[in-house]
PDB file of N, CA and C in Angstrom:
ATOM      1  N   MET G 223       0.761  -1.454   0.097  1.00 66.00           N
ATOM      2  CA  MET G 223      -0.197  -0.508  -0.103  1.00 66.00           C
ATOM      3  C   MET G 223       0.804   1.493  -0.001  1.00 66.00           C
ATOM      4  N   PRO G 224       0.617   2.224  -0.970  1.00 66.00           N
ATOM      5  CA  PRO G 224       1.684   3.332  -1.221  1.00 66.00           C
ATOM      6  C   PRO G 224       1.514   4.400   0.022  1.00 66.00           C
ATOM      7  N   VAL G 225       2.201   5.406  -0.019  1.00 61.00           N
ATOM      8  CA  VAL G 225       1.802   6.194   1.510  1.00 61.00           C
ATOM      9  C   VAL G 225       1.458   7.208   0.911  1.00 61.00           C
ATOM     10  N   PRO G 226       0.474   7.553   1.647  1.00 63.00           N
ATOM     11  CA  PRO G 226      -0.204   8.905   1.288  1.00 63.00           C
ATOM     12  C   PRO G 226       0.892  10.604   1.050  1.00 63.00           C
ATOM     13  N   GLN G 227       0.245  11.028  -0.096  1.00 65.00           N
ATOM     14  CA  GLN G 227       1.744  12.222  -0.579  1.00 65.00           C
ATOM     15  C   GLN G 227       0.791  13.596   0.050  1.00 65.00           C
ATOM     16  N   GLY G 228       1.773  14.554   1.047  1.00 60.00           N
ATOM     17  CA  GLY G 228       0.801  15.674   1.573  1.00 60.00           C
ATOM     18  C   GLY G 228       2.612  15.997   2.525  1.00 60.00           C
ATOM     19  N   ASN G 229       2.087  16.954   2.567  1.00 61.00           N
ATOM     20  CA  ASN G 229       2.676  18.150   3.763  1.00 61.00           C
ATOM     21  C   ASN G 229       2.925  17.513   5.486  1.00 61.00           C
ATOM     22  N   TYR G 230       3.315  16.865   5.845  1.00 58.00           N
ATOM     23  CA  TYR G 230       3.362  16.010   7.245  1.00 58.00           C
ATOM     24  C   TYR G 230       4.604  16.443   7.764  1.00 58.00           C
ATOM     25  N   ARG G 231       3.814  16.347   9.177  1.00 64.00           N
ATOM     26  CA  ARG G 231       5.407  17.129  10.008  1.00 64.00           C
ATOM     27  C   ARG G 231       6.009  16.060  10.714  1.00 64.00           C
ATOM     28  N   GLN G 232       7.393  15.962  11.361  1.00 79.00           N
ATOM     29  CA  GLN G 232       7.795  15.017  11.562  1.00 79.00           C
ATOM     30  C   GLN G 232       7.763  14.584  13.033  1.00 79.00           C
ATOM     31  N   GLY G 233       6.995  15.499  13.271  1.00 79.00           N
ATOM     32  CA  GLY G 233       7.020  16.245  15.345  1.00 79.00           C
ATOM     33  C   GLY G 233       6.777  17.564  15.472  1.00 79.00           C
ATOM     34  N   PRO G 234       7.347  18.340  16.882  1.00 81.00           N
ATOM     35  CA  PRO G 234       6.600  18.972  17.132  1.00 81.00           C
ATOM     36  C   PRO G 234       8.195  20.333  16.790  1.00 81.00           C
ATOM     37  N   SER G 235       7.605  21.323  15.863  1.00 86.00           N
ATOM     38  CA  SER G 235       8.045  22.438  15.734  1.00 86.00           C
ATOM     39  C   SER G 235       9.282  23.197  16.740  1.00 86.00           C
ATOM     40  N   CYS G 236      10.322  23.604  16.163  1.00 88.00           N
ATOM     41  CA  CYS G 236      11.422  24.216  17.622  1.00 88.00           C
ATOM     42  C   CYS G 236      10.686  25.141  18.386  1.00 88.00           C
ATOM     43  N   TRP G 237       9.543  25.889  17.870  1.00 90.00           N
ATOM     44  CA  TRP G 237       8.959  27.190  18.428  1.00 90.00           C
ATOM     45  C   TRP G 237       7.861  26.276  19.666  1.00 90.00           C
ATOM     46  N   ASP G 238       7.395  25.125  19.027  1.00 89.00           N
ATOM     47  CA  ASP G 238       6.726  24.116  20.338  1.00 89.00           C
ATOM     48  C   ASP G 238       7.821  23.387  21.219  1.00 89.00           C
ATOM     49  N   ARG G 239       8.637  23.079  20.746  1.00 91.00           N
ATOM     50  CA  ARG G 239       9.640  23.218  22.279  1.00 91.00           C
ATOM     51  C   ARG G 239      10.268  23.932  23.119  1.00 91.00           C
ATOM     52  N   ILE G 240      10.294  24.853  22.518  1.00 92.00           N
ATOM     53  CA  ILE G 240      10.158  26.147  23.338  1.00 92.00           C
ATOM     54  C   ILE G 240       9.556  26.648  23.979  1.00 92.00           C
ATOM     55  N   LYS G 241       8.236  26.315  23.618  1.00 92.00           N
ATOM     56  CA  LYS G 241       6.881  26.894  24.384  1.00 92.00           C
ATOM     57  C   LYS G 241       6.971  25.278  25.556  1.00 92.00           C
ATOM     58  N   LEU G 242       6.794  24.354  25.205  1.00 93.00           N
ATOM     59  CA  LEU G 242       6.882  23.455  26.024  1.00 93.00           C
ATOM     60  C   LEU G 242       7.807  23.195  27.549  1.00 93.00           C
ATOM     61  N   GLY G 243       9.249  23.653  26.831  1.00 94.00           N
ATOM     62  CA  GLY G 243      10.472  23.988  28.056  1.00 94.00           C
ATOM     63  C   GLY G 243       9.910  24.876  28.725  1.00 94.00           C
ATOM     64  N   PHE G 244       9.489  25.709  28.416  1.00 95.00           N
ATOM     65  CA  PHE G 244       8.795  26.987  29.631  1.00 95.00           C
ATOM     66  C   PHE G 244       7.945  26.758  30.500  1.00 95.00           C
ATOM     67  N   MET G 245       7.012  25.403  29.579  1.00 95.00           N
ATOM     68  CA  MET G 245       6.140  25.389  30.426  1.00 95.00           C
ATOM     69  C   MET G 245       6.543  24.603  31.853  1.00 95.00           C
ATOM     70  N   MET G 246       7.458  23.376  31.088  1.00 95.00           N
ATOM     71  CA  MET G 246       7.313  22.431  32.436  1.00 95.00           C
ATOM     72  C   MET G 246       8.480  23.291  33.339  1.00 95.00           C
ATOM     73  N   GLY G 247       9.304  24.054  33.300  1.00 95.00           N
ATOM     74  CA  GLY G 247      10.457  24.716  33.687  1.00 95.00           C
ATOM     75  C   GLY G 247       9.475  25.678  34.302  1.00 95.00           C
ATOM     76  N   PHE G 248       8.259  26.416  33.841  1.00 96.00           N
ATOM     77  CA  PHE G 248       7.235  27.085  34.703  1.00 96.00           C
ATOM     78  C   PHE G 248       6.374  26.387  35.900  1.00 96.00           C
ATOM     79  N   SER G 249       6.241  24.939  35.516  1.00 96.00           N
ATOM     80  CA  SER G 249       5.489  24.154  36.882  1.00 96.00           C
ATOM     81  C   SER G 249       6.649  23.756  37.779  1.00 96.00           C
ATOM     82  N   VAL G 250       7.607  23.590  36.992  1.00 95.00           N
ATOM     83  CA  VAL G 250       8.741  22.932  38.304  1.00 95.00           C
ATOM     84  C   VAL G 250       9.230  23.805  39.051  1.00 95.00           C
ATOM     85  N   GLY G 251       9.265  25.523  38.653  1.00 95.00           N
ATOM     86  CA  GLY G 251      10.000  26.054  39.116  1.00 95.00           C
ATOM     87  C   GLY G 251       8.695  27.138  40.148  1.00 95.00           C
ATOM     88  N   LEU G 252       7.157  26.547  39.991  1.00 94.00           N
ATOM     89  CA  LEU G 252       6.487  27.001  40.681  1.00 94.00           C
ATOM     90  C   LEU G 252       5.994  26.517  42.272  1.00 94.00           C
ATOM     91  N   ALA G 253       6.143  25.477  41.975  1.00 95.00           N
ATOM     92  CA  ALA G 253       6.280  24.180  42.938  1.00 95.00           C
ATOM     93  C   ALA G 253       7.148  24.358  43.735  1.00 95.00           C
ATOM     94  N   THR G 254       8.918  24.248  43.273  1.00 94.00           N
ATOM     95  CA  THR G 254       9.564  24.515  44.699  1.00 94.00           C
ATOM     96  C   THR G 254       9.589  26.387  45.002  1.00 94.00           C
ATOM     97  N   GLY G 255       9.218  27.324  44.316  1.00 93.00           N
ATOM     98  CA  GLY G 255       8.876  28.321  44.855  1.00 93.00           C
ATOM     99  C   GLY G 255       7.641  28.168  45.952  1.00 93.00           C
ATOM    100  N   VAL G 256       6.887  27.312  45.929  1.00 94.00           N
ATOM    101  CA  VAL G 256       5.365  27.450  46.903  1.00 94.00           C
ATOM    102  C   VAL G 256       6.539  26.793  47.669  1.00 94.00           C
ATOM    103  N   LEU G 257       6.901  25.930  47.493  1.00 94.00           N
ATOM    104  CA  LEU G 257       7.931  24.865  48.938  1.00 94.00           C
ATOM    105  C   LEU G 257       8.919  25.905  49.595  1.00 94.00           C
ATOM    106  N   PHE G 258       9.522  26.165  49.152  1.00 93.00           N
ATOM    107  CA  PHE G 258      10.938  27.462  49.623  1.00 93.00           C
ATOM    108  C   PHE G 258      10.365  28.529  49.633  1.00 93.00           C
ATOM    109  N   GLY G 259       9.716  29.702  49.659  1.00 92.00           N
ATOM    110  CA  GLY G 259       9.066  29.933  49.937  1.00 92.00           C
ATOM    111  C   GLY G 259       8.120  30.000  50.864  1.00 92.00           C
ATOM    112  N   GLY G 260       7.123  29.147  51.278  1.00 91.00           N
ATOM    113  CA  GLY G 260       6.283  29.039  51.934  1.00 91.00           C
ATOM    114  C   GLY G 260       7.139  28.740  53.988  1.00 91.00           C
ATOM    115  N   PHE G 261       8.532  27.955  53.432  1.00 92.00           N
ATOM    116  CA  PHE G 261       8.989  27.824  54.440  1.00 92.00           C
ATOM    117  C   PHE G 261       9.487  28.927  54.754  1.00 92.00           C
ATOM    118  N   GLN G 262      10.476  29.338  53.498  1.00 91.00           N
ATOM    119  CA  GLN G 262      11.257  31.099  54.829  1.00 91.00           C
ATOM    120  C   GLN G 262       9.955  32.049  54.698  1.00 91.00           C
ATOM    121  N   ALA G 263       9.526  32.085  54.010  1.00 90.00           N
ATOM    122  CA  ALA G 263       8.066  32.895  55.077  1.00 90.00           C
ATOM    123  C   ALA G 263       7.827  32.452  56.554  1.00 90.00           C
ATOM    124  N   LEU G 264       6.976  31.526  56.953  1.00 90.00           N
ATOM    125  CA  LEU G 264       6.614  31.013  57.701  1.00 90.00           C
ATOM    126  C   LEU G 264       8.091  30.408  59.169  1.00 90.00           C
ATOM    127  N   ARG G 265       9.004  30.743  58.603  1.00 91.00           N
ATOM    128  CA  ARG G 265      10.288  30.858  59.185  1.00 91.00           C
ATOM    129  C   ARG G 265      10.372  32.256  59.584  1.00 91.00           C
ATOM    130  N   PHE G 266      10.202  33.053  58.908  1.00 89.00           N
ATOM    131  CA  PHE G 266      10.429  33.913  59.707  1.00 89.00           C
ATOM    132  C   PHE G 266       8.911  35.112  60.120  1.00 89.00           C
ATOM    133  N   GLY G 267       8.074  34.407  60.313  1.00 87.00           N
ATOM    134  CA  GLY G 267       6.953  34.734  60.995  1.00 87.00           C
ATOM    135  C   GLY G 267       5.664  35.618  60.748  1.00 87.00           C
ATOM    136  N   ALA G 268       6.094  35.334  58.753  1.00 85.00           N
ATOM    137  CA  ALA G 268       4.952  35.794  58.034  1.00 85.00           C
ATOM    138  C   ALA G 268       4.101  35.171  58.626  1.00 85.00           C
ATOM    139  N   ARG G 269       2.452  35.564  58.454  1.00 90.00           N
ATOM    140  CA  ARG G 269       0.909  34.978  58.417  1.00 90.00           C
ATOM    141  C   ARG G 269       0.203  35.918  57.714  1.00 90.00           C
ATOM    142  N   GLY G 270      -1.208  35.222  57.655  1.00 90.00           N
ATOM    143  CA  GLY G 270      -2.109  36.401  56.463  1.00 90.00           C
ATOM    144  C   GLY G 270      -1.336  36.628  55.533  1.00 90.00           C
ATOM    145  N   ARG G 271      -1.640  38.014  55.152  1.00 91.00           N
ATOM    146  CA  ARG G 271      -1.591  38.522  53.773  1.00 91.00           C
ATOM    147  C   ARG G 271      -0.149  38.381  53.469  1.00 91.00           C
ATOM    148  N   GLU G 272       0.694  38.862  54.495  1.00 91.00           N
ATOM    149  CA  GLU G 272       1.983  38.917  54.325  1.00 91.00           C
ATOM    150  C   GLU G 272       2.562  37.550  53.900  1.00 91.00           C
ATOM    151  N   LEU G 273       2.405  36.300  54.197  1.00 90.00           N
ATOM    152  CA  LEU G 273       2.584  35.080  54.406  1.00 90.00           C
ATOM    153  C   LEU G 273       2.253  34.618  52.385  1.00 90.00           C
ATOM    154  N   ILE G 274       0.768  35.083  52.347  1.00 92.00           N
ATOM    155  CA  ILE G 274       0.570  35.156  50.663  1.00 92.00           C
ATOM    156  C   ILE G 274       1.368  35.469  49.656  1.00 92.00           C
ATOM    157  N   GLN G 275       1.481  37.112  50.433  1.00 93.00           N
ATOM    158  CA  GLN G 275       1.774  37.971  49.127  1.00 93.00           C
ATOM    159  C   GLN G 275       3.256  37.755  48.856  1.00 93.00           C
ATOM    160  N   THR G 276       4.042  37.115  50.248  1.00 91.00           N
ATOM    161  CA  THR G 276       5.424  36.217  49.832  1.00 91.00           C
ATOM    162  C   THR G 276       5.612  35.378  48.901  1.00 91.00           C
ATOM    163  N   VAL G 277       4.810  34.139  49.498  1.00 92.00           N
ATOM    164  CA  VAL G 277       4.818  32.657  48.846  1.00 92.00           C
ATOM    165  C   VAL G 277       4.468  32.873  47.169  1.00 92.00           C
ATOM    166  N   GLY G 278       3.746  33.728  46.700  1.00 92.00           N
ATOM    167  CA  GLY G 278       3.418  34.517  45.558  1.00 92.00           C
ATOM    168  C   GLY G 278       4.079  34.963  44.578  1.00 92.00           C
ATOM    169  N   LYS G 279       4.910  35.880  45.495  1.00 93.00           N
ATOM    170  CA  LYS G 279       6.139  36.922  45.206  1.00 93.00           C
ATOM    171  C   LYS G 279       7.543  35.397  44.256  1.00 93.00           C
ATOM    172  N   SER G 280       7.784  34.829  45.663  1.00 92.00           N
ATOM    173  CA  SER G 280       9.008  33.878  45.550  1.00 92.00           C
ATOM    174  C   SER G 280       8.659  32.310  44.648  1.00 92.00           C
ATOM    175  N   SER G 281       7.296  32.020  44.521  1.00 94.00           N
ATOM    176  CA  SER G 281       6.452  31.335  43.231  1.00 94.00           C
ATOM    177  C   SER G 281       7.156  31.923  41.853  1.00 94.00           C
ATOM    178  N   LEU G 282       6.799  33.065  41.437  1.00 94.00           N
ATOM    179  CA  LEU G 282       6.552  33.461  40.675  1.00 94.00           C
ATOM    180  C   LEU G 282       8.251  33.620  40.157  1.00 94.00           C
ATOM    181  N   GLN G 283       8.946  34.165  40.858  1.00 94.00           N
ATOM    182  CA  GLN G 283      10.359  34.559  41.015  1.00 94.00           C
ATOM    183  C   GLN G 283      10.597  33.309  40.184  1.00 94.00           C
ATOM    184  N   GLY G 284      10.417  32.521  41.031  1.00 93.00           N
ATOM    185  CA  GLY G 284      11.223  30.795  40.994  1.00 93.00           C
ATOM    186  C   GLY G 284      10.893  30.437  39.681  1.00 93.00           C
ATOM    187  N   ALA G 285       9.344  30.307  38.700  1.00 94.00           N
ATOM    188  CA  ALA G 285       8.638  29.565  37.896  1.00 94.00           C
ATOM    189  C   ALA G 285       9.862  30.674  36.210  1.00 94.00           C
ATOM    190  N   GLY G 286       9.357  32.084  36.962  1.00 94.00           N
ATOM    191  CA  GLY G 286       9.969  32.678  35.967  1.00 94.00           C
ATOM    192  C   GLY G 286      11.096  32.496  34.972  1.00 94.00           C
ATOM    193  N   THR G 287      12.397  32.437  36.380  1.00 95.00           N
ATOM    194  CA  THR G 287      13.229  32.445  36.239  1.00 95.00           C
ATOM    195  C   THR G 287      13.879  30.265  35.623  1.00 95.00           C
ATOM    196  N   PHE G 288      13.336  29.806  36.453  1.00 95.00           N
ATOM    197  CA  PHE G 288      13.744  28.221  35.811  1.00 95.00           C
ATOM    198  C   PHE G 288      12.999  27.981  34.515  1.00 95.00           C
ATOM    199  N   GLY G 289      11.916  28.709  34.154  1.00 95.00           N
ATOM    200  CA  GLY G 289      10.971  28.530  33.186  1.00 95.00           C
ATOM    201  C   GLY G 289      12.268  28.673  31.698  1.00 95.00           C
ATOM    202  N   THR G 290      12.176  30.485  31.976  1.00 95.00           N
ATOM    203  CA  THR G 290      12.658  30.931  31.110  1.00 95.00           C
ATOM    204  C   THR G 290      14.398  29.766  30.651  1.00 95.00           C
ATOM    205  N   PHE G 291      14.910  29.609  31.869  1.00 95.00           N
ATOM    206  CA  PHE G 291      16.166  28.733  31.631  1.00 95.00           C
ATOM    207  C   PHE G 291      15.871  27.376  30.879  1.00 95.00           C
ATOM    208  N   MET G 292      15.051  26.590  31.315  1.00 95.00           N
ATOM    209  CA  MET G 292      14.280  25.573  30.645  1.00 95.00           C
ATOM    210  C   MET G 292      13.754  26.018  28.736  1.00 95.00           C
ATOM    211  N   ALA G 293      13.488  27.046  28.874  1.00 94.00           N
ATOM    212  CA  ALA G 293      12.928  27.540  27.283  1.00 94.00           C
ATOM    213  C   ALA G 293      14.529  27.469  26.968  1.00 94.00           C
ATOM    214  N   ILE G 294      15.591  28.018  27.276  1.00 95.00           N
ATOM    215  CA  ILE G 294      16.565  28.241  26.344  1.00 95.00           C
ATOM    216  C   ILE G 294      17.365  27.310  26.244  1.00 95.00           C
ATOM    217  N   GLY G 295      17.195  26.427  27.133  1.00 94.00           N
ATOM    218  CA  GLY G 295      17.840  25.117  26.861  1.00 94.00           C
ATOM    219  C   GLY G 295      17.349  24.040  25.591  1.00 94.00           C
ATOM    220  N   SER G 296      15.879  23.893  25.480  1.00 92.00           N
ATOM    221  CA  SER G 296      15.207  23.324  24.698  1.00 92.00           C
ATOM    222  C   SER G 296      15.208  24.509  23.287  1.00 92.00           C
ATOM    223  N   GLY G 297      15.432  25.274  23.201  1.00 92.00           N
ATOM    224  CA  GLY G 297      15.656  25.976  22.163  1.00 92.00           C
ATOM    225  C   GLY G 297      17.132  25.494  21.452  1.00 92.00           C
ATOM    226  N   ILE G 298      18.582  25.777  22.221  1.00 92.00           N
ATOM    227  CA  ILE G 298      19.336  24.993  21.936  1.00 92.00           C
ATOM    228  C   ILE G 298      19.333  23.551  21.581  1.00 92.00           C
ATOM    229  N   ARG G 299      18.929  22.983  21.873  1.00 88.00           N
ATOM    230  CA  ARG G 299      18.583  21.653  21.763  1.00 88.00           C
ATOM    231  C   ARG G 299      17.959  21.154  19.935  1.00 88.00           C
ATOM    232  N   CYS G 300      17.312  22.707  19.727  1.00 86.00           N
ATOM    233  CA  CYS G 300      16.610  22.391  17.968  1.00 86.00           C
ATOM    234  C   CYS G 300      17.564  22.291  17.154  1.00 86.00           C
TER     235      CYS G 300
END
């Protein structure tokens, strides 16, 4: 049986790999930011709104940083 002719992609494009790397890095960075930021805020005695703000800030910083590095690493591998 002959293979049909057409414009078939061989897998995800380089841009898709970069986006996937960023999303994976963002997820890992977010989780570690919640853990480490939560422990740090509790250790310094933050409670209530201050605790939520500190954990949120450290989570987003960790997620953005790790996501960026994972995207760069995925881009290098393209």
